């Protein structure tokens, strides 16, 4: 599907939408315990460390003088396990504001073919699809805006990721 949006004197935006099964994105692969996730690289600004003593500041991290809120994937998806001493914060731009996503480990860039989720899993907040990694295991593709919007409550209530 192709759509055009034009504003006189400002310019034209052309959008091309392809079926989800054909979409390929550049992503940043991250890990929480034994679960793998892909963040769209277009939303990622930078990665920084979150040391346990920094967690005393009510879900805010001081990034060069700017306080940036963060959400934990471990808490949001209720992933059990031991939190590492040093976690990673992936700072993303979500709807014009900066927000951090806390993960155990940043693995690196990963070109991803998006697979849509089945009907049973399509309504999980914060997840836009899945991909099969090179070793045959699965990684879930994060919807950063939905993840941030749903951060005040657990993202998964009955379904375990």
GROMACS .gro file of N, CA and C in nm:
model
  483
    1UNK      N    1   0.084  -0.116   0.000
    1UNK     CA    2   0.000   0.000   0.000
    1UNK      C    3   0.089   0.123   0.000
    2UNK      N    4   0.057   0.219  -0.081
    2UNK     CA    5   0.131   0.344  -0.092
    2UNK      C    6   0.038   0.457  -0.053
    3UNK      N    7   0.086   0.548   0.032
    3UNK     CA    8   0.004   0.664   0.068
    3UNK      C    9   0.088   0.790   0.053
    4UNK      N   10   0.020   0.899   0.015
    4UNK     CA   11   0.083   1.029  -0.001
    4UNK      C   12   0.020   1.126   0.097
    5UNK      N   13   0.102   1.208   0.159
    5UNK     CA   14   0.053   1.312   0.248
    5UNK      C   15   0.130   1.439   0.213
    6UNK      N   16   0.056   1.543   0.177
    6UNK     CA   17   0.121   1.663   0.131
    6UNK      C   18   0.067   1.785   0.206
    7UNK      N   19   0.158   1.873   0.245
    7UNK     CA   20   0.121   1.999   0.310
    7UNK      C   21   0.182   2.111   0.226
    8UNK      N   22   0.097   2.199   0.172
    8UNK     CA   23   0.151   2.307   0.088
    8UNK      C   24   0.257   2.389   0.161
    9UNK      N   25   0.368   2.409   0.094
    9UNK     CA   26   0.476   2.489   0.150
    9UNK      C   27   0.568   2.414   0.245
   10UNK      N   28   0.530   2.288   0.283
   10UNK     CA   29   0.613   2.211   0.378
   10UNK      C   30   0.673   2.087   0.315
   11UNK      N   31   0.601   2.023   0.224
   11UNK     CA   32   0.657   1.906   0.159
   11UNK      C   33   0.558   1.791   0.151
   12UNK      N   34   0.607   1.679   0.101
   12UNK     CA   35   0.524   1.561   0.079
   12UNK      C   36   0.589   1.441   0.146
   13UNK      N   37   0.509   1.360   0.211
   13UNK     CA   38   0.555   1.235   0.269
   13UNK      C   39   0.494   1.120   0.191
   14UNK      N   40   0.579   1.031   0.144
   14UNK     CA   41   0.533   0.912   0.073
   14UNK      C   42   0.561   0.792   0.162
   15UNK      N   43   0.457   0.714   0.192
   15UNK     CA   44   0.473   0.595   0.276
   15UNK      C   45   0.443   0.471   0.193
   16UNK      N   46   0.530   0.372   0.204
   16UNK     CA   47   0.509   0.244   0.138
   16UNK      C   48   0.498   0.139   0.247
   17UNK      N   49   0.387   0.069   0.252
   17UNK     CA   50   0.366  -0.036   0.352
   17UNK      C   51   0.365  -0.170   0.281
   18UNK      N   52   0.449  -0.260   0.332
   18UNK     CA   53   0.453  -0.394   0.274
   18UNK      C   54   0.400  -0.492   0.378
   19UNK      N   55   0.354  -0.608   0.335
   19UNK     CA   56   0.302  -0.704   0.433
   19UNK      C   57   0.408  -0.737   0.538
   20UNK      N   58   0.362  -0.756   0.662
   20UNK     CA   59   0.453  -0.780   0.774
   20UNK      C   60   0.545  -0.898   0.747
   21UNK      N   61   0.498  -0.999   0.675
   21UNK     CA   62   0.580  -1.118   0.651
   21UNK      C   63   0.697  -1.088   0.558
   22UNK      N   64   0.695  -0.973   0.489
   22UNK     CA   65   0.802  -0.939   0.397
   22UNK      C   66   0.896  -0.832   0.451
   23UNK      N   67   0.863  -0.777   0.564
   23UNK     CA   68   0.940  -0.665   0.617
   23UNK      C   69   1.073  -0.711   0.677
   24UNK      N   70   1.176  -0.634   0.649
   24UNK     CA   71   1.308  -0.657   0.708
   24UNK      C   72   1.349  -0.527   0.777
   25UNK      N   73   1.392  -0.538   0.902
   25UNK     CA   74   1.437  -0.419   0.975
   25UNK      C   75   1.578  -0.441   1.028
   26UNK      N   76   1.647  -0.332   1.048
   26UNK     CA   77   1.774  -0.336   1.120
   26UNK      C   78   1.738  -0.321   1.266
   27UNK      N   79   1.789  -0.411   1.349
   27UNK     CA   80   1.754  -0.408   1.489
   27UNK      C   81   1.874  -0.424   1.579
   28UNK      N   82   1.852  -0.399   1.705
   28UNK     CA   83   1.952  -0.420   1.808
   28UNK      C   84   1.904  -0.539   1.891
   29UNK      N   85   1.982  -0.645   1.893
   29UNK     CA   86   1.945  -0.765   1.968
   29UNK      C   87   1.990  -0.750   2.112
   30UNK      N   88   1.896  -0.777   2.204
   30UNK     CA   89   1.924  -0.768   2.347
   30UNK      C   90   1.876  -0.896   2.415
   31UNK      N   91   1.921  -0.914   2.539
   31UNK     CA   92   1.887  -1.036   2.612
   31UNK      C   93   1.847  -1.002   2.755
   32UNK      N   94   1.745  -1.073   2.803
   32UNK     CA   95   1.706  -1.070   2.944
   32UNK      C   96   1.691  -1.215   2.985
   33UNK      N   97   1.776  -1.259   3.078
   33UNK     CA   98   1.782  -1.399   3.120
   33UNK      C   99   1.802  -1.486   2.996
   34UNK      N  100   1.709  -1.575   2.963
   34UNK     CA  101   1.722  -1.660   2.844
   34UNK      C  102   1.630  -1.617   2.731
   35UNK      N  103   1.575  -1.495   2.740
   35UNK     CA  104   1.485  -1.442   2.637
   35UNK      C  105   1.559  -1.339   2.553
   36UNK      N  106   1.533  -1.344   2.422
   36UNK     CA  107   1.598  -1.252   2.329
   36UNK      C  108   1.493  -1.161   2.267
   37UNK      N  109   1.533  -1.034   2.245
   37UNK     CA  110   1.444  -0.934   2.189
   37UNK      C  111   1.520  -0.854   2.084
   38UNK      N  112   1.445  -0.798   1.990
   38UNK     CA  113   1.500  -0.709   1.889
   38UNK      C  114   1.433  -0.573   1.904
   39UNK      N  115   1.515  -0.468   1.911
   39UNK     CA  116   1.464  -0.330   1.914
   39UNK      C  117   1.492  -0.269   1.778
   40UNK      N  118   1.393  -0.203   1.717
   40UNK     CA  119   1.420  -0.137   1.589
   40UNK      C  120   1.534  -0.038   1.603
   41UNK      N  121   1.637  -0.054   1.521
   41UNK     CA  122   1.756   0.031   1.531
   41UNK      C  123   1.723   0.178   1.505
   42UNK      N  124   1.619   0.203   1.429
   42UNK     CA  125   1.580   0.342   1.399
   42UNK      C  126   1.536   0.417   1.525
   43UNK      N  127   1.495   0.345   1.630
   43UNK     CA  128   1.452   0.409   1.754
   43UNK      C  129   1.565   0.421   1.856
   44UNK      N  130   1.674   0.347   1.836
   44UNK     CA  131   1.783   0.342   1.935
   44UNK      C  132   1.878   0.460   1.918
   45UNK      N  133   1.905   0.528   2.030
   45UNK     CA  134   2.001   0.640   2.030
   45UNK      C  135   2.137   0.599   2.083
   46UNK      N  136   2.138   0.529   2.198
   46UNK     CA  137   2.265   0.490   2.259
   46UNK      C  138   2.242   0.384   2.366
   47UNK      N  139   2.350   0.323   2.410
   47UNK     CA  140   2.345   0.223   2.518
   47UNK      C  141   2.439   0.267   2.629
   48UNK      N  142   2.391   0.257   2.754
   48UNK     CA  143   2.472   0.293   2.870
   48UNK      C  144   2.453   0.187   2.978
   49UNK      N  145   2.546   0.185   3.074
   49UNK     CA  146   2.537   0.090   3.184
   49UNK      C  147   2.450   0.144   3.296
   50UNK      N  148   2.379   0.053   3.363
   50UNK     CA  149   2.300   0.088   3.481
   50UNK      C  150   2.354   0.004   3.596
   51UNK      N  151   2.424   0.071   3.685
   51UNK     CA  152   2.483   0.002   3.800
   51UNK      C  153   2.381   0.002   3.911
   52UNK      N  154   2.377  -0.105   3.987
   52UNK     CA  155   2.274  -0.124   4.089
   52UNK      C  156   2.253  -0.002   4.179
   53UNK      N  157   2.360   0.069   4.217
   53UNK     CA  158   2.345   0.186   4.304
   53UNK      C  159   2.269   0.299   4.234
   54UNK      N  160   2.268   0.300   4.099
   54UNK     CA  161   2.194   0.402   4.025
   54UNK      C  162   2.044   0.379   4.030
   55UNK      N  163   2.000   0.262   4.074
   55UNK     CA  164   1.858   0.229   4.073
   55UNK      C  165   1.781   0.294   4.187
   56UNK      N  166   1.850   0.366   4.274
   56UNK     CA  167   1.784   0.431   4.386
   56UNK      C  168   1.706   0.555   4.343
   57UNK      N  169   1.710   0.590   4.217
   57UNK     CA  170   1.655   0.718   4.171
   57UNK      C  171   1.520   0.703   4.101
   58UNK      N  172   1.433   0.615   4.146
   58UNK     CA  173   1.295   0.603   4.098
   58UNK      C  174   1.283   0.593   3.947
   59UNK      N  175   1.351   0.498   3.888
   59UNK     CA  176   1.340   0.470   3.744
   59UNK      C  177   1.383   0.586   3.656
   60UNK      N  178   1.485   0.659   3.699
   60UNK     CA  179   1.544   0.766   3.619
   60UNK      C  180   1.694   0.745   3.614
   61UNK      N  181   1.753   0.776   3.500
   61UNK     CA  182   1.898   0.770   3.489
   61UNK      C  183   1.947   0.908   3.444
   62UNK      N  184   2.057   0.952   3.505
   62UNK     CA  185   2.114   1.082   3.470
   62UNK      C  186   2.208   1.061   3.352
   63UNK      N  187   2.169   1.113   3.237
   63UNK     CA  188   2.246   1.097   3.115
   63UNK      C  189   2.301   1.234   3.074
   64UNK      N  190   2.425   1.260   3.113
   64UNK     CA  191   2.490   1.388   3.083
   64UNK      C  192   2.404   1.507   3.122
   65UNK      N  193   2.349   1.501   3.245
   65UNK     CA  194   2.272   1.611   3.299
   65UNK      C  195   2.123   1.607   3.267
   66UNK      N  196   2.081   1.516   3.183
   66UNK     CA  197   1.938   1.504   3.150
   66UNK      C  198   1.883   1.379   3.217
   67UNK      N  199   1.772   1.394   3.290
   67UNK     CA  200   1.710   1.279   3.355
   67UNK      C  201   1.621   1.207   3.254
   68UNK      N  202   1.652   1.079   3.232
   68UNK     CA  203   1.580   0.998   3.133
   68UNK      C  204   1.509   0.884   3.207
   69UNK      N  205   1.377   0.873   3.191
   69UNK     CA  206   1.306   0.762   3.255
   69UNK      C  207   1.339   0.631   3.186
   70UNK      N  208   1.330   0.521   3.262
   70UNK     CA  209   1.353   0.391   3.200
   70UNK      C  210   1.252   0.289   3.250
   71UNK      N  211   1.233   0.185   3.168
   71UNK     CA  212   1.147   0.073   3.204
   71UNK      C  213   1.230  -0.054   3.192
   72UNK      N  214   1.198  -0.151   3.274
   72UNK     CA  215   1.271  -0.277   3.276
   72UNK      C  216   1.194  -0.383   3.198
   73UNK      N  217   1.262  -0.445   3.100
   73UNK     CA  218   1.198  -0.557   3.028
   73UNK      C  219   1.173  -0.673   3.122
   74UNK      N  220   1.266  -0.695   3.216
   74UNK     CA  221   1.250  -0.806   3.311
   74UNK      C  222   1.121  -0.789   3.391
   75UNK      N  223   1.097  -0.670   3.443
   75UNK     CA  224   0.976  -0.645   3.521
   75UNK      C  225   0.852  -0.643   3.432
   76UNK      N  226   0.862  -0.579   3.317
   76UNK     CA  227   0.747  -0.567   3.228
   76UNK      C  228   0.695  -0.699   3.178
   77UNK      N  229   0.786  -0.792   3.146
   77UNK     CA  230   0.745  -0.924   3.097
   77UNK      C  231   0.750  -1.030   3.206
   78UNK      N  232   0.772  -0.986   3.330
   78UNK     CA  233   0.777  -1.075   3.445
   78UNK      C  234   0.869  -1.195   3.421
   79UNK      N  235   0.991  -1.164   3.378
   79UNK     CA  236   1.091  -1.268   3.351
   79UNK      C  237   1.164  -1.298   3.481
   80UNK      N  238   1.155  -1.423   3.530
   80UNK     CA  239   1.222  -1.456   3.656
   80UNK      C  240   1.373  -1.468   3.637
   81UNK      N  241   1.444  -1.466   3.747
   81UNK     CA  242   1.588  -1.484   3.741
   81UNK      C  243   1.661  -1.374   3.816
   82UNK      N  244   1.790  -1.392   3.828
   82UNK     CA  245   1.876  -1.299   3.901
   82UNK      C  246   1.913  -1.181   3.812
   83UNK      N  247   1.891  -1.062   3.861
   83UNK     CA  248   1.930  -0.941   3.789
   83UNK      C  249   2.081  -0.926   3.797
   84UNK      N  250   2.149  -0.902   3.685
   84UNK     CA  251   2.295  -0.885   3.691
   84UNK      C  252   2.333  -0.759   3.767
   85UNK      N  253   2.454  -0.758   3.819
   85UNK     CA  254   2.504  -0.642   3.895
   85UNK      C  255   2.503  -0.516   3.808
   86UNK      N  256   2.543  -0.531   3.682
   86UNK     CA  257   2.543  -0.419   3.588
   86UNK      C  258   2.449  -0.454   3.474
   87UNK      N  259   2.341  -0.376   3.460
   87UNK     CA  260   2.249  -0.395   3.349
   87UNK      C  261   2.280  -0.291   3.241
   88UNK      N  262   2.219  -0.307   3.126
   88UNK     CA  263   2.237  -0.214   3.016
   88UNK      C  264   2.106  -0.137   2.995
   89UNK      N  265   2.117  -0.009   2.966
   89UNK     CA  266   2.001   0.073   2.932
   89UNK      C  267   2.016   0.113   2.786
   90UNK      N  268   1.918   0.073   2.705
   90UNK     CA  269   1.915   0.112   2.565
   90UNK      C  270   1.825   0.236   2.559
   91UNK      N  271   1.884   0.349   2.529
   91UNK     CA  272   1.810   0.475   2.523
   91UNK      C  273   1.748   0.487   2.384
   92UNK      N  274   1.616   0.502   2.384
   92UNK     CA  275   1.541   0.507   2.258
   92UNK      C  276   1.466   0.639   2.248
   93UNK      N  277   1.429   0.673   2.127
   93UNK     CA  278   1.342   0.788   2.103
   93UNK      C  279   1.204   0.731   2.075
   94UNK      N  280   1.110   0.760   2.162
   94UNK     CA  281   0.974   0.710   2.146
   94UNK      C  282   0.877   0.827   2.144
   95UNK      N  283   0.820   0.849   2.029
   95UNK     CA  284   0.722   0.956   2.010
   95UNK      C  285   0.775   1.091   2.056
   96UNK      N  286   0.899   1.120   2.018
   96UNK     CA  287   0.958   1.250   2.046
   96UNK      C  288   1.021   1.266   2.183
   97UNK      N  289   1.022   1.162   2.264
   97UNK     CA  290   1.087   1.174   2.395
   97UNK      C  291   1.183   1.057   2.416
   98UNK      N  292   1.282   1.081   2.499
   98UNK     CA  293   1.384   0.978   2.527
   98UNK      C  294   1.337   0.890   2.641
   99UNK      N  295   1.358   0.761   2.625
   99UNK     CA  296   1.323   0.666   2.730
   99UNK      C  297   1.424   0.552   2.723
  100UNK      N  298   1.458   0.497   2.839
  100UNK     CA  299   1.552   0.386   2.845
  100UNK      C  300   1.479   0.254   2.863
  101UNK      N  301   1.531   0.151   2.799
  101UNK     CA  302   1.480   0.015   2.815
  101UNK      C  303   1.593  -0.065   2.880
  102UNK      N  304   1.568  -0.119   3.000
  102UNK     CA  305   1.672  -0.190   3.075
  102UNK      C  306   1.672  -0.337   3.037
  103UNK      N  307   1.790  -0.388   3.001
  103UNK     CA  308   1.808  -0.528   2.962
  103UNK      C  309   1.931  -0.583   3.035
  104UNK      N  310   1.946  -0.715   3.033
  104UNK     CA  311   2.064  -0.776   3.095
  104UNK      C  312   2.189  -0.753   3.010
  105UNK      N  313   2.171  -0.769   2.878
  105UNK     CA  314   2.288  -0.765   2.790
  105UNK      C  315   2.249  -0.715   2.652
  106UNK      N  316   2.334  -0.630   2.593
  106UNK     CA  317   2.318  -0.588   2.454
  106UNK      C  318   2.408  -0.677   2.372
  107UNK      N  319   2.349  -0.745   2.273
  107UNK     CA  320   2.426  -0.839   2.191
  107UNK      C  321   2.484  -0.769   2.068
  108UNK      N  322   2.403  -0.691   1.999
  108UNK     CA  323   2.454  -0.616   1.884
  108UNK      C  324   2.351  -0.603   1.774
  109UNK      N  325   2.393  -0.543   1.664
  109UNK     CA  326   2.302  -0.521   1.551
  109UNK      C  327   2.264  -0.654   1.487
  110UNK      N  328   2.142  -0.656   1.434
  110UNK     CA  329   2.089  -0.779   1.378
  110UNK      C  330   1.987  -0.743   1.271
  111UNK      N  331   2.012  -0.783   1.146
  111UNK     CA  332   1.912  -0.760   1.043
  111UNK      C  333   1.806  -0.867   1.056
  112UNK      N  334   1.681  -0.825   1.062
  112UNK     CA  335   1.572  -0.911   1.104
  112UNK      C  336   1.461  -0.919   1.002
  113UNK      N  337   1.418  -1.039   0.971
  113UNK     CA  338   1.297  -1.060   0.891
  113UNK      C  339   1.183  -1.075   0.990
  114UNK      N  340   1.083  -0.987   0.979
  114UNK     CA  341   0.973  -0.987   1.075
  114UNK      C  342   0.871  -1.093   1.038
  115UNK      N  343   0.834  -1.172   1.136
  115UNK     CA  344   0.725  -1.268   1.122
  115UNK      C  345   0.611  -1.221   1.212
  116UNK      N  346   0.490  -1.222   1.159
  116UNK     CA  347   0.377  -1.180   1.242
  116UNK      C  348   0.349  -1.287   1.346
  117UNK      N  349   0.289  -1.245   1.455
  117UNK     CA  350   0.253  -1.337   1.561
  117UNK      C  351   0.118  -1.399   1.529
  118UNK      N  352   0.095  -1.519   1.577
  118UNK     CA  353  -0.034  -1.584   1.558
  118UNK      C  354  -0.143  -1.510   1.634
  119UNK      N  355  -0.267  -1.547   1.607
  119UNK     CA  356  -0.381  -1.479   1.668
  119UNK      C  357  -0.378  -1.485   1.821
  120UNK      N  358  -0.325  -1.591   1.878
  120UNK     CA  359  -0.320  -1.605   2.024
  120UNK      C  360  -0.229  -1.499   2.087
  121UNK      N  361  -0.121  -1.463   2.018
  121UNK     CA  362  -0.021  -1.374   2.075
  121UNK      C  363  -0.025  -1.232   2.019
  122UNK      N  364  -0.113  -1.202   1.926
  122UNK     CA  365  -0.107  -1.072   1.858
  122UNK      C  366  -0.144  -0.954   1.947
  123UNK      N  367  -0.209  -0.977   2.060
  123UNK     CA  368  -0.250  -0.867   2.146
  123UNK      C  369  -0.156  -0.842   2.264
  124UNK      N  370  -0.038  -0.901   2.263
  124UNK     CA  371   0.058  -0.877   2.371
  124UNK      C  372   0.116  -0.737   2.354
  125UNK      N  373   0.095  -0.653   2.454
  125UNK     CA  374   0.145  -0.516   2.448
  125UNK      C  375   0.297  -0.514   2.449
  126UNK      N  376   0.353  -0.432   2.364
  126UNK     CA  377   0.498  -0.417   2.361
  126UNK      C  378   0.569  -0.507   2.262
  127UNK      N  379   0.496  -0.597   2.197
  127UNK     CA  380   0.555  -0.689   2.099
  127UNK      C  381   0.488  -0.666   1.963
  128UNK      N  382   0.569  -0.646   1.858
  128UNK     CA  383   0.511  -0.623   1.725
  128UNK      C  384   0.531  -0.742   1.632
  129UNK      N  385   0.612  -0.837   1.670
  129UNK     CA  386   0.637  -0.954   1.586
  129UNK      C  387   0.746  -1.040   1.646
  130UNK      N  388   0.796  -1.130   1.564
  130UNK     CA  389   0.902  -1.221   1.607
  130UNK      C  390   0.995  -1.246   1.490
  131UNK      N  391   1.109  -1.304   1.519
  131UNK     CA  392   1.202  -1.343   1.415
  131UNK      C  393   1.272  -1.472   1.457
  132UNK      N  394   1.318  -1.547   1.360
  132UNK     CA  395   1.397  -1.667   1.387
  132UNK      C  396   1.543  -1.630   1.372
  133UNK      N  397   1.621  -1.652   1.476
  133UNK     CA  398   1.763  -1.620   1.474
  133UNK      C  399   1.840  -1.728   1.397
  134UNK      N  400   1.965  -1.701   1.369
  134UNK     CA  401   2.049  -1.793   1.293
  134UNK      C  402   2.063  -1.930   1.355
  135UNK      N  403   2.054  -1.940   1.489
  135UNK     CA  404   2.067  -2.069   1.557
  135UNK      C  405   1.934  -2.142   1.569
  136UNK      N  406   1.827  -2.085   1.510
  136UNK     CA  407   1.696  -2.150   1.515
  136UNK      C  408   1.608  -2.106   1.630
  137UNK      N  409   1.663  -2.032   1.725
  137UNK     CA  410   1.581  -1.984   1.837
  137UNK      C  411   1.504  -1.858   1.794
  138UNK      N  412   1.411  -1.817   1.878
  138UNK     CA  413   1.324  -1.706   1.844
  138UNK      C  414   1.361  -1.582   1.925
  139UNK      N  415   1.342  -1.466   1.864
  139UNK     CA  416   1.354  -1.337   1.933
  139UNK      C  417   1.227  -1.259   1.905
  140UNK      N  418   1.176  -1.192   2.008
  140UNK     CA  419   1.057  -1.110   1.992
  140UNK      C  420   1.097  -0.969   1.953
  141UNK      N  421   1.021  -0.908   1.864
  141UNK     CA  422   1.049  -0.772   1.819
  141UNK      C  423   0.967  -0.675   1.902
  142UNK      N  424   1.034  -0.581   1.964
  142UNK     CA  425   0.968  -0.488   2.056
  142UNK      C  426   0.904  -0.371   1.982
  143UNK      N  427   0.787  -0.333   2.028
  143UNK     CA  428   0.720  -0.211   1.985
  143UNK      C  429   0.748  -0.110   2.096
  144UNK      N  430   0.846  -0.023   2.075
  144UNK     CA  431   0.895   0.066   2.181
  144UNK      C  432   0.784   0.156   2.233
  145UNK      N  433   0.705   0.216   2.144
  145UNK     CA  434   0.599   0.309   2.188
  145UNK      C  435   0.497   0.237   2.275
  146UNK      N  436   0.454   0.117   2.235
  146UNK     CA  437   0.356   0.042   2.314
  146UNK      C  438   0.418  -0.005   2.445
  147UNK      N  439   0.545  -0.040   2.443
  147UNK     CA  440   0.615  -0.084   2.563
  147UNK      C  441   0.619   0.027   2.666
  148UNK      N  442   0.651   0.146   2.623
  148UNK     CA  443   0.658   0.261   2.713
  148UNK      C  444   0.519   0.296   2.765
  149UNK      N  445   0.420   0.295   2.677
  149UNK     CA  446   0.283   0.327   2.718
  149UNK      C  447   0.229   0.229   2.821
  150UNK      N  448   0.270   0.104   2.811
  150UNK     CA  449   0.220   0.000   2.901
  150UNK      C  450   0.311  -0.022   3.022
  151UNK      N  451   0.411   0.062   3.041
  151UNK     CA  452   0.513   0.036   3.143
  151UNK      C  453   0.462   0.044   3.286
  152UNK      N  454   0.347   0.103   3.308
  152UNK     CA  455   0.298   0.114   3.446
  152UNK      C  456   0.238  -0.017   3.496
  153UNK      N  457   0.208  -0.110   3.405
  153UNK     CA  458   0.153  -0.239   3.444
  153UNK      C  459   0.233  -0.349   3.376
  154UNK      N  460   0.232  -0.470   3.431
  154UNK     CA  461   0.301  -0.580   3.363
  154UNK      C  462   0.246  -0.598   3.222
  155UNK      N  463   0.335  -0.623   3.125
  155UNK     CA  464   0.295  -0.635   2.986
  155UNK      C  465   0.227  -0.768   2.957
  156UNK      N  466   0.260  -0.868   3.032
  156UNK     CA  467   0.204  -1.000   3.007
  156UNK      C  468   0.140  -1.048   3.136
  157UNK      N  469   0.014  -1.083   3.130
  157UNK     CA  470  -0.050  -1.129   3.252
  157UNK      C  471  -0.063  -1.281   3.254
  158UNK      N  472  -0.102  -1.342   3.144
  158UNK     CA  473  -0.119  -1.487   3.143
  158UNK      C  474  -0.019  -1.557   3.053
  159UNK      N  475   0.035  -1.489   2.958
  159UNK     CA  476   0.126  -1.551   2.861
  159UNK      C  477   0.269  -1.524   2.905
  160UNK      N  478   0.350  -1.626   2.913
  160UNK     CA  479   0.491  -1.612   2.949
  160UNK      C  480   0.573  -1.605   2.821
  161UNK      N  481   0.669  -1.512   2.817
  161UNK     CA  482   0.755  -1.497   2.700
  161UNK      C  483   0.881  -1.578   2.722
   0.00000   0.00000   0.00000
